[in-house]
Coordinates of C-alpha atoms in Angstrom, one line a residue:
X125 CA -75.5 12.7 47.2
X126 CA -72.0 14.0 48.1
X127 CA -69.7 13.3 51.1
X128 CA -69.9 16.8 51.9
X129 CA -74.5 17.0 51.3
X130 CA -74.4 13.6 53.8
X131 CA -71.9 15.3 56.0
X132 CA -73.8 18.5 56.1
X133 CA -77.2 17.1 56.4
X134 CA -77.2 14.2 58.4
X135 CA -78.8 16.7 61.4
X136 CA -79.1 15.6 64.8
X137 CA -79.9 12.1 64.8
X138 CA -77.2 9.4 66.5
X139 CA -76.3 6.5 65.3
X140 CA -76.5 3.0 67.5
X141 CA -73.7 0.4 68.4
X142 CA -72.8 -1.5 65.9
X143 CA -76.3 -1.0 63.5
X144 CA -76.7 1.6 61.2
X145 CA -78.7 4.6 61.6
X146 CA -82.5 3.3 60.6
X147 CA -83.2 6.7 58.8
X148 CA -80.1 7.4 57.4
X149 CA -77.6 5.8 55.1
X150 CA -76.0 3.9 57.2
X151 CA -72.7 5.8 57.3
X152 CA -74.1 9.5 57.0
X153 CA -74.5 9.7 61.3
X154 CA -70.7 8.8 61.5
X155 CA -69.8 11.3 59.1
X156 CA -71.9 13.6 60.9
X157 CA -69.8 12.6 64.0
X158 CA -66.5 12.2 62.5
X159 CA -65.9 15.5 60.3
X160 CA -65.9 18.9 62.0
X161 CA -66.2 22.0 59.9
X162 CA -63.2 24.5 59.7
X163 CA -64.2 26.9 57.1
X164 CA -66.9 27.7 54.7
X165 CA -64.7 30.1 51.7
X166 CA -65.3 30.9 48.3
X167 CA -62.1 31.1 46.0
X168 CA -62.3 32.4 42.7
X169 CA -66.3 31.7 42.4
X170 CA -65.9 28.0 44.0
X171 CA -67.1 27.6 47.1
X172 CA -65.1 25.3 50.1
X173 CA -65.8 23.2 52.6
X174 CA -62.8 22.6 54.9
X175 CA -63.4 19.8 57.7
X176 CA -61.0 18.0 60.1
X177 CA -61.7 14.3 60.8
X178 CA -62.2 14.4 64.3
X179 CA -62.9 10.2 65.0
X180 CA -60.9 7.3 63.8
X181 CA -61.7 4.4 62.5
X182 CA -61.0 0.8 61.6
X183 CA -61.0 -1.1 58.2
X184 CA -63.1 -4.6 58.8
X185 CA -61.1 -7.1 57.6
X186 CA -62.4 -10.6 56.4
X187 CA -60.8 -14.1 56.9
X188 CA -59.9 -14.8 53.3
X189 CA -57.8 -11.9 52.2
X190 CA -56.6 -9.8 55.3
X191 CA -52.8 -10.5 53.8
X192 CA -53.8 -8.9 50.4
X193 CA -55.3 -5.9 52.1
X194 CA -52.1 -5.8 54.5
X195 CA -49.7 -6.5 52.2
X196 CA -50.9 -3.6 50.3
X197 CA -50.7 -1.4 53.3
X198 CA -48.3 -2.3 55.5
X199 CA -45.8 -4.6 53.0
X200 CA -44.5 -7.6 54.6
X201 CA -44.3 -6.0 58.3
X202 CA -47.6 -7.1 59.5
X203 CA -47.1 -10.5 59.6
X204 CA -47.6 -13.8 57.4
X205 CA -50.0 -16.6 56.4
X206 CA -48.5 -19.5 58.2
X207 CA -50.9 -22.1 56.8
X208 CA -54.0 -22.5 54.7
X209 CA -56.8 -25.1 53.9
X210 CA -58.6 -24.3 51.5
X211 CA -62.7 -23.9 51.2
X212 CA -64.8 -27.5 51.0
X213 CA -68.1 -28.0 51.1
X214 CA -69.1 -30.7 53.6
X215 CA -72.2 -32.9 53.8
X216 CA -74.0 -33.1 57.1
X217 CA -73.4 -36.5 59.0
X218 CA -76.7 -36.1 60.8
X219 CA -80.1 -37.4 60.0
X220 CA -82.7 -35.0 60.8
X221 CA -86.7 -35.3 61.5
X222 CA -88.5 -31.9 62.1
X223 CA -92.3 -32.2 63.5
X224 CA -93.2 -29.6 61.4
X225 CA -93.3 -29.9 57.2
X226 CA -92.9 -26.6 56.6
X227 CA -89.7 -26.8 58.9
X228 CA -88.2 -29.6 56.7
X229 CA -85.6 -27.5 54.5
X230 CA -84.4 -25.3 57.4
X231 CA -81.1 -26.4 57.6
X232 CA -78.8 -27.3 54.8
X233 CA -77.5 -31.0 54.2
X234 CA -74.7 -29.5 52.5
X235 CA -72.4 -26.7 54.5
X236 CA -70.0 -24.6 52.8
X237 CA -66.6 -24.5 55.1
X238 CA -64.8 -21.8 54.2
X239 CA -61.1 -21.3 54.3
X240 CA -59.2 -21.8 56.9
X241 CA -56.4 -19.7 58.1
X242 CA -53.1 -19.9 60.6
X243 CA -51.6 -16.3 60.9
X244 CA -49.0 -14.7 62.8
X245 CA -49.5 -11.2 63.0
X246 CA -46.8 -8.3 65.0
X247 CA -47.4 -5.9 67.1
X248 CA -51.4 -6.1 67.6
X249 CA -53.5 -4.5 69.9
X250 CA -56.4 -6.5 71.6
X251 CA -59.2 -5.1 73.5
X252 CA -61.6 -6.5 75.5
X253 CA -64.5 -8.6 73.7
X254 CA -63.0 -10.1 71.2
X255 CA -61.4 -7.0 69.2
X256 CA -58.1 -7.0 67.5
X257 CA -56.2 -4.1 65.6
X258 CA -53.1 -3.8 63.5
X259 CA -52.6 -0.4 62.3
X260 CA -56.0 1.1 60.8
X261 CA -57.2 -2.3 60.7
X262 CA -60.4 -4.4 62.8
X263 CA -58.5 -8.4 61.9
X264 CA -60.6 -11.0 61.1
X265 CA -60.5 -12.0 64.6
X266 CA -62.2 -9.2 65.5
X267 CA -65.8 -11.1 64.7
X268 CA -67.3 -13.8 65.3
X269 CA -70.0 -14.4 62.0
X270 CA -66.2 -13.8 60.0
X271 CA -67.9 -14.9 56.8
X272 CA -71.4 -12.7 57.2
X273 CA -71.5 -9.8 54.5
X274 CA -72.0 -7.8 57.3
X275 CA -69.1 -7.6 59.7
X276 CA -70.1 -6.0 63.3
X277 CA -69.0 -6.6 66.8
X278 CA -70.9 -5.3 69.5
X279 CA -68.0 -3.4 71.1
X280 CA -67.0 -2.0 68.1
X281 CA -69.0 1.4 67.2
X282 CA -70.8 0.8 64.1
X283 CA -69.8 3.1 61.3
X284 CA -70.1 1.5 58.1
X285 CA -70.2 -2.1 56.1
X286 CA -66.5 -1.5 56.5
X287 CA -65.8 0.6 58.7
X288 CA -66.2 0.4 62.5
X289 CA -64.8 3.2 64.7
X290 CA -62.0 2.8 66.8
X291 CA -62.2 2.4 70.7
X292 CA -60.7 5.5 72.2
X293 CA -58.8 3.8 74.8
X294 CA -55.1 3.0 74.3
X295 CA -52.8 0.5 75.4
X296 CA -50.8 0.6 78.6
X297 CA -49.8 -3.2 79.0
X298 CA -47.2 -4.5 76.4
X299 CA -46.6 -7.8 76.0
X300 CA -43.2 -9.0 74.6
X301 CA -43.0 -12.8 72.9
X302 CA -45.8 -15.0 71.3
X303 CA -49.5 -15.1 72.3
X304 CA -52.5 -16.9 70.9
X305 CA -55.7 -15.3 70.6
X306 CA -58.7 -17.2 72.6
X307 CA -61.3 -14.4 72.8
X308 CA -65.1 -14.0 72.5
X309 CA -67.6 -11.0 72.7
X310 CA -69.0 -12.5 75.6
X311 CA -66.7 -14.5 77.1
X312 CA -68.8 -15.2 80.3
X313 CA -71.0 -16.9 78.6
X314 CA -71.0 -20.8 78.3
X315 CA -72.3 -20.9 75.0
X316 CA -70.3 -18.7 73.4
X317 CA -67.2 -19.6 74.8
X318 CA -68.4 -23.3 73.5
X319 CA -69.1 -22.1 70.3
X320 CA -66.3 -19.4 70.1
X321 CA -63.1 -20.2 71.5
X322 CA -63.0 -24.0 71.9
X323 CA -63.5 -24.4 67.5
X324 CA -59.8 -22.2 67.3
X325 CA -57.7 -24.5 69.8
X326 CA -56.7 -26.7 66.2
X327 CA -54.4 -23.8 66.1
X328 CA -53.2 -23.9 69.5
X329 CA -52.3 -27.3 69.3
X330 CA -50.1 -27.1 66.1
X331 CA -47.9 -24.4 67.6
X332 CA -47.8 -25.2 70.7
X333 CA -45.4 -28.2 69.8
X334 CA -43.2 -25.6 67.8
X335 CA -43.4 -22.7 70.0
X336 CA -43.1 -24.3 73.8
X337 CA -43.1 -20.1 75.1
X338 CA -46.8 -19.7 73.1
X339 CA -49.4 -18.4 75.4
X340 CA -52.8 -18.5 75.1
X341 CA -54.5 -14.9 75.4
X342 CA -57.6 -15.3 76.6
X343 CA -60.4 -12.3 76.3
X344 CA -62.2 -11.4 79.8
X345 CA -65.2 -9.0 80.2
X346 CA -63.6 -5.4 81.3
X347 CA -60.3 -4.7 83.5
X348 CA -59.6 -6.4 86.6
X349 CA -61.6 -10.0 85.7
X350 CA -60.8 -13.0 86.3
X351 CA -62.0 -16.1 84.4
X352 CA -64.9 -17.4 84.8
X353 CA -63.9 -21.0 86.9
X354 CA -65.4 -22.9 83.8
X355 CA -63.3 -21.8 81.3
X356 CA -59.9 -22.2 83.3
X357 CA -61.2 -25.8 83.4
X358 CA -62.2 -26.4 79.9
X359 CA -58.6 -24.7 79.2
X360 CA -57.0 -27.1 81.3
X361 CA -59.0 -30.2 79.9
X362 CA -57.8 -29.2 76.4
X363 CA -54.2 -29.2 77.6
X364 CA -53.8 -25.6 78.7
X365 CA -52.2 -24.7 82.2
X366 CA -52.9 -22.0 83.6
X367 CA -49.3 -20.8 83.5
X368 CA -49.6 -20.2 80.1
X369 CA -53.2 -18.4 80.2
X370 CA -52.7 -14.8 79.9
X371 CA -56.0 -13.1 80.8
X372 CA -56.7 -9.5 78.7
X373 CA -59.6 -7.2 80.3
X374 CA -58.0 -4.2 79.1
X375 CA -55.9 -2.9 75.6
X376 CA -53.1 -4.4 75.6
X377 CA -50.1 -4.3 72.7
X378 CA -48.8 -8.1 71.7
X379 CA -45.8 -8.5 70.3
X380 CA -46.3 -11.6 68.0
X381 CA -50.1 -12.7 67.9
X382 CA -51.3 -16.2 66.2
X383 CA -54.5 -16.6 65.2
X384 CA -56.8 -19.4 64.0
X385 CA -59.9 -19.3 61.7
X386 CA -62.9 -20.9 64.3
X387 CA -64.1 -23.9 62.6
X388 CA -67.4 -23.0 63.8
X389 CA -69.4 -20.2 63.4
X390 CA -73.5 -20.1 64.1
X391 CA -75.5 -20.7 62.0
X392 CA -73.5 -21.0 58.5
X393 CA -71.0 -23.9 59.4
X394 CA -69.1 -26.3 61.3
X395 CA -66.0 -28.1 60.0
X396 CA -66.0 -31.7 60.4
X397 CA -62.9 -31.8 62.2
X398 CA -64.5 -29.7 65.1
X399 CA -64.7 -33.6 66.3
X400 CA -61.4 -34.1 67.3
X401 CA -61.5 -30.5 69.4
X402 CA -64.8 -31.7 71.1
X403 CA -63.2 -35.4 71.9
X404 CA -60.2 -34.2 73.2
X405 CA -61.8 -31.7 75.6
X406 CA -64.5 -34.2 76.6
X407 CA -61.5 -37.0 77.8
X408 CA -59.7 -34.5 79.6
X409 CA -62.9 -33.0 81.4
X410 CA -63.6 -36.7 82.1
X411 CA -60.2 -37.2 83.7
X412 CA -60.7 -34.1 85.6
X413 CA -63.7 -35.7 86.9
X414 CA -62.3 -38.9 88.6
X415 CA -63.9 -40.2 91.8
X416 CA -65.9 -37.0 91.9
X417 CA -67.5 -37.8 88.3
X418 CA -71.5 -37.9 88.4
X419 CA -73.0 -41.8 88.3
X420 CA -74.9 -42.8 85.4
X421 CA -78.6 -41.0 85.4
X422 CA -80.1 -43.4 83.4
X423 CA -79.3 -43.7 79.5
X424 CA -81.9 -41.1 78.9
X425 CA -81.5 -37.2 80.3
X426 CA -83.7 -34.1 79.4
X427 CA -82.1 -30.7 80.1
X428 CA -84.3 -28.5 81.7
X429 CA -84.1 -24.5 81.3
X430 CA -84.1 -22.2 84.3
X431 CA -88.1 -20.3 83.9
X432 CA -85.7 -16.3 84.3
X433 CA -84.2 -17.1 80.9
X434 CA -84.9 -16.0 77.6
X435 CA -87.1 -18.1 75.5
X436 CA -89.5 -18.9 78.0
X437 CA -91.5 -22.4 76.9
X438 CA -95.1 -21.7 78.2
X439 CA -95.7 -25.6 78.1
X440 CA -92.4 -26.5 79.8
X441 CA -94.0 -28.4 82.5
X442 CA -95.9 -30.6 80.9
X443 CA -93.6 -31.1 78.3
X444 CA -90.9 -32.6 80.8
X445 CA -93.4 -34.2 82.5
X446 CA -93.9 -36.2 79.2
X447 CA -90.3 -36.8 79.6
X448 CA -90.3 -38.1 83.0
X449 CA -92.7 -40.4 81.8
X450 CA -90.7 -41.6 79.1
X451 CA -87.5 -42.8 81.5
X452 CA -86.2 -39.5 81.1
X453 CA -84.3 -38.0 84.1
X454 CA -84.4 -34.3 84.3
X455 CA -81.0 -32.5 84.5
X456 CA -80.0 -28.7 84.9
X457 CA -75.6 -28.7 83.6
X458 CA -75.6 -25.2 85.2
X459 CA -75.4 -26.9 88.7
X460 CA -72.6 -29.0 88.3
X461 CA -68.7 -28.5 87.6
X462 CA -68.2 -28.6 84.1
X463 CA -66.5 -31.6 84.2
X464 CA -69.2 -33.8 85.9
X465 CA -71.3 -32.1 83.1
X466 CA -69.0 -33.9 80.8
X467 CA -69.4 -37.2 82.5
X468 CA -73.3 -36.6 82.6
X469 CA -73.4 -36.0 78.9
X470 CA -71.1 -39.1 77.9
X471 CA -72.7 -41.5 79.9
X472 CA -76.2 -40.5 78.3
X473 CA -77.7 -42.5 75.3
X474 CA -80.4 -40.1 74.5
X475 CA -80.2 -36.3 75.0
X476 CA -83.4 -34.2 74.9
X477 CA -83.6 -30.5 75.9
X478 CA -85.0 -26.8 74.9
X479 CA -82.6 -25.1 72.3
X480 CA -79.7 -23.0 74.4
X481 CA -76.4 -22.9 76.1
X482 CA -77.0 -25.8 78.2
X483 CA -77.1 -28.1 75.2
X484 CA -74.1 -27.1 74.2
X485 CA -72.8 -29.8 76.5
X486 CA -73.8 -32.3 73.8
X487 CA -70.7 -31.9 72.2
X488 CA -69.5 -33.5 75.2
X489 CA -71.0 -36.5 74.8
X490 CA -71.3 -39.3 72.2
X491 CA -72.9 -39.7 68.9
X492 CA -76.6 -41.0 69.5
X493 CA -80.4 -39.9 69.7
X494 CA -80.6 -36.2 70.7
X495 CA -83.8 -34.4 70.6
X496 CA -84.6 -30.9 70.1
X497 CA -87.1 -28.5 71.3
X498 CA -87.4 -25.0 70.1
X499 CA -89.1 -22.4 68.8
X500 CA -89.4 -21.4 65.3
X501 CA -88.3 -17.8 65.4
X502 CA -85.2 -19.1 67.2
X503 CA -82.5 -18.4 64.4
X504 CA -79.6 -20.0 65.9
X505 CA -78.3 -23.4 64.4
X506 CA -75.3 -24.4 67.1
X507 CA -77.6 -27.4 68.2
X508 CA -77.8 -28.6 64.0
X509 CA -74.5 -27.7 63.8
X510 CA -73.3 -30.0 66.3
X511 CA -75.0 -32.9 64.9
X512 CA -73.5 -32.3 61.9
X513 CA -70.2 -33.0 63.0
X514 CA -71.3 -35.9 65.5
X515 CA -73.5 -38.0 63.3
X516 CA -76.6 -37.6 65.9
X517 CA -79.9 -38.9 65.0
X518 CA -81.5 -35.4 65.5
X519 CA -85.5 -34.9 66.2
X520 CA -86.8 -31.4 66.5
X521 CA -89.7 -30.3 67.9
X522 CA -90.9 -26.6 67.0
X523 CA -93.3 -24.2 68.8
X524 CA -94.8 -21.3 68.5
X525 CA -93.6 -17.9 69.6
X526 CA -95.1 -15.6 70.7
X527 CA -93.9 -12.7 68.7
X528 CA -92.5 -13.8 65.0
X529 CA -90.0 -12.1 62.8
X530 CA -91.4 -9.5 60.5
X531 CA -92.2 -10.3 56.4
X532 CA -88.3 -10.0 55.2
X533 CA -86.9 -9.0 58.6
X534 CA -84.9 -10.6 61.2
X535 CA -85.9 -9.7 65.0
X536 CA -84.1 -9.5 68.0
X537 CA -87.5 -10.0 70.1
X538 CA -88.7 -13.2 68.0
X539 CA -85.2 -14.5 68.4
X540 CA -85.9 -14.5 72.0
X541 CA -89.7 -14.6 72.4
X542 CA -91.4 -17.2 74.4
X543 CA -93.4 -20.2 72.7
X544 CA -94.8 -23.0 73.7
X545 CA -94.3 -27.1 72.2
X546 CA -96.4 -28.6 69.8
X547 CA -98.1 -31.5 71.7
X548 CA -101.0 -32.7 69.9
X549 CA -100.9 -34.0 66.2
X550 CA -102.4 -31.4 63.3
X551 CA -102.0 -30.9 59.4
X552 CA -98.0 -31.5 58.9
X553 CA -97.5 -31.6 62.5
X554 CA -96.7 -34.4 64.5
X555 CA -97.1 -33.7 68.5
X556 CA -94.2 -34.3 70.7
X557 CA -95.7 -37.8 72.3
X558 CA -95.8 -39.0 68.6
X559 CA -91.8 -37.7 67.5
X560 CA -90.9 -39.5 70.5
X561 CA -93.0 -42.8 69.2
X562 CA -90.7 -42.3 66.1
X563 CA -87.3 -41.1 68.5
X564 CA -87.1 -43.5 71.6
X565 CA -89.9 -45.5 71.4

């Protein structure tokens, strides 16, 4: 079919943020959109279609070549590749036990880290949420699963596998000098700041020896935010003052922007040197802490969720009630200061908690037991991840949702349906009371 039969034919049906029409290819709505028609002649026995583009749009760019594709556009004005690691493949330090035999090959022993890039770029403009332009370009910065085959950002209209369409607000605020980019789609959010910003600090912390003036540029949710008090403080605890933390809630044009390939990114990868980010932030939260630091709990804690959440465990009850009996003490982060939640964390031996945010904090903490409840149709891997790169000794414990994905297709509602824990013993399942046997004792 031809640009100008998709154009012409796509009808009235609208496209979604960020996913492609469902009964359409999935640029033909945006094309739709984008071209208006101007004339309709025939010359010399061929008949014309004449349209104006009326929307603009961005080029996605990925993590290992935005240079080539820059290069090629903009010569050697954009920017430069300041330093780059190449790809590895690294072996999980983690030994895992699943309850479930069919779950036994969910996660890869072996995780493929891919390059890993320092860049300086000029004259960018950064939006809200995470998204950064240069030119006709969305940066590599602009999303967070970088190494997917299927770039998107939530803020940024879907239009194509490459294309996304541009936001239609322009920048009033220019800022003159050097700026790091610390952003995430949902930057009030504990787990994705966690699992977002705190895996690109490595590049912070090279410059900022070079480049005393550097300032961090830190995403916020829409214009007039603040930060959320957390993530001043894990700022702070990673060696970040608050005089150099530029908050951006609205476009904004940056003069010289760095940028640092995460060295996490849910659920593909984590690079083994995420370590050193975790253990530095963890000390300095600690430090924070002082007098005010939370008193050992026991060497055994088990993070309870809040029932209004997502992921609801139908069971929970009686599953921390198996807990309690065990010498576990239950523990909700959310109510504390993040850095007592660091102190909590460190001082525990043995972790235990649903799949979420919360567990996050585990990073925190030191190598040990940890153990893992969750459902099956969860698809998200931080919690693996993490014990990659700690060495944990990991026991999960799956349920059963109630609403799974589809044969062949991923869904947002068994991604977040409730479930409830295996707790009796069954053909290749082992009941929580008897992982536990096997975990603690």
């Amino acid at each position: 079919m031809t640009l100008i039969d998709r154009a012409c034919g796509a009808g009235g049906v609208a496209a979604t943020p960020h996913q492609p029409p469902a009964s359409l290819s999935p640029d033909a709505d945006e094309l739709r959109l984008s071209l208006v028609s101007e004339a309709d002649i025939t010359l010399e026995g061929t008949r014309l279609h004449l349209f104006r583009k009326e929307l603009a749009h961005l080029r996605k760019l990925r993590h290992v070549d935005p240079h080539v594709v820059l290069d090629r556009r903009r010569g050697q004005t954009w920017g430069r590749v300041l330093l780059s690691s190449p790809s590895m493949t690294f072996t999980s330090r983690a030994q895992v036990d699943h309850n479930r035999d069919a779950q036994a090959d969910r996660y890869p022993r072996e995780l493929a880290v891919p390059q890993a890039n320092l860049v300086r770029y000029e004259h960018v403009e950064c939006w809200p949420r995470q998204i950064a332009r240069l030119g006709g370009a969305a940066l590599p910065e602009t999303f967070r699963h970088f190494t997917g085959g299927h770039l998107h950002n939530v803020f940024l209209h879907w239009a194509s596998r490459e294309y996304g369409r541009r936001p239609a607000q322009r920048a009033t605020r220019v800022l003159a000098g050097d700026y790091f980019f610390l952003a995430s789609e949902y930057p009030h959010h504990f787990g994705h700041v966690m699992t977002e910003m705190l895996p690109r600090l490595w590049g912070w912390w090279h410059l900022k020896a070079e480049r005393p003036g550097l300032k961090a540029l830190v995403g916020v949710e829409r214009p007039g935010a603040v930060l959320r008090p957390f993530v001043r403080t894990l700022l702070c605890a990673a060696g970040i003052q608050d005089a150099d933390v530029v908050p951006v809630g609205a476009a904004t044009l940056v003069e010289h922007l760095y940028a640092a390939t995460p060295q996490f990114a849910n659920p593909l990868f984590a690079h083994p040197d995420l370590v050193r980010t975790w253990e530095r932030v963890s000390a300095g939260l600690r430090a924070m802490a002082g007098d005010n630091r939370v008193q050992p709990r026991g060497d055994r804690i088990f993070v309870a969720r809040p029932e209004d959440l997502k992921r609801t465990c139908h069971n929970a009850r009686e599953v921390e009630g198996v807990f309690v009996d065990r010498g576990f003490t239950l523990v909700r982060p959310e109510t504390l200061p993040i850095e007592q939640q660091a102190a909590m964390f460190w001082n525990a031996d043995v972790v235990a908690g649903f799949a979420g945010s919360a567990m996050c904090n585990a990073v925190l903490g030191r190598p040990g037991t940890k153990v893992l409840l969750s459902s099956t149709s969860y698809t998200a891997a931080n919690e693996y991840l993490n014990s990659a790169v700690l060495g944990d000794d990991l026991h999960i414990v799956w349920g059963t949702p109630d609403v799974d994905h589809p044969p062949g297709r991923w869904s947002p509602e068994a991604v977040n349906s409730a479930f409830a824990v295996d707790m009796v013993d069954g053909p290749g399942v082992r009941g929580l009371s008897t992982v536990l046997d096997q975990a603690v004792g």
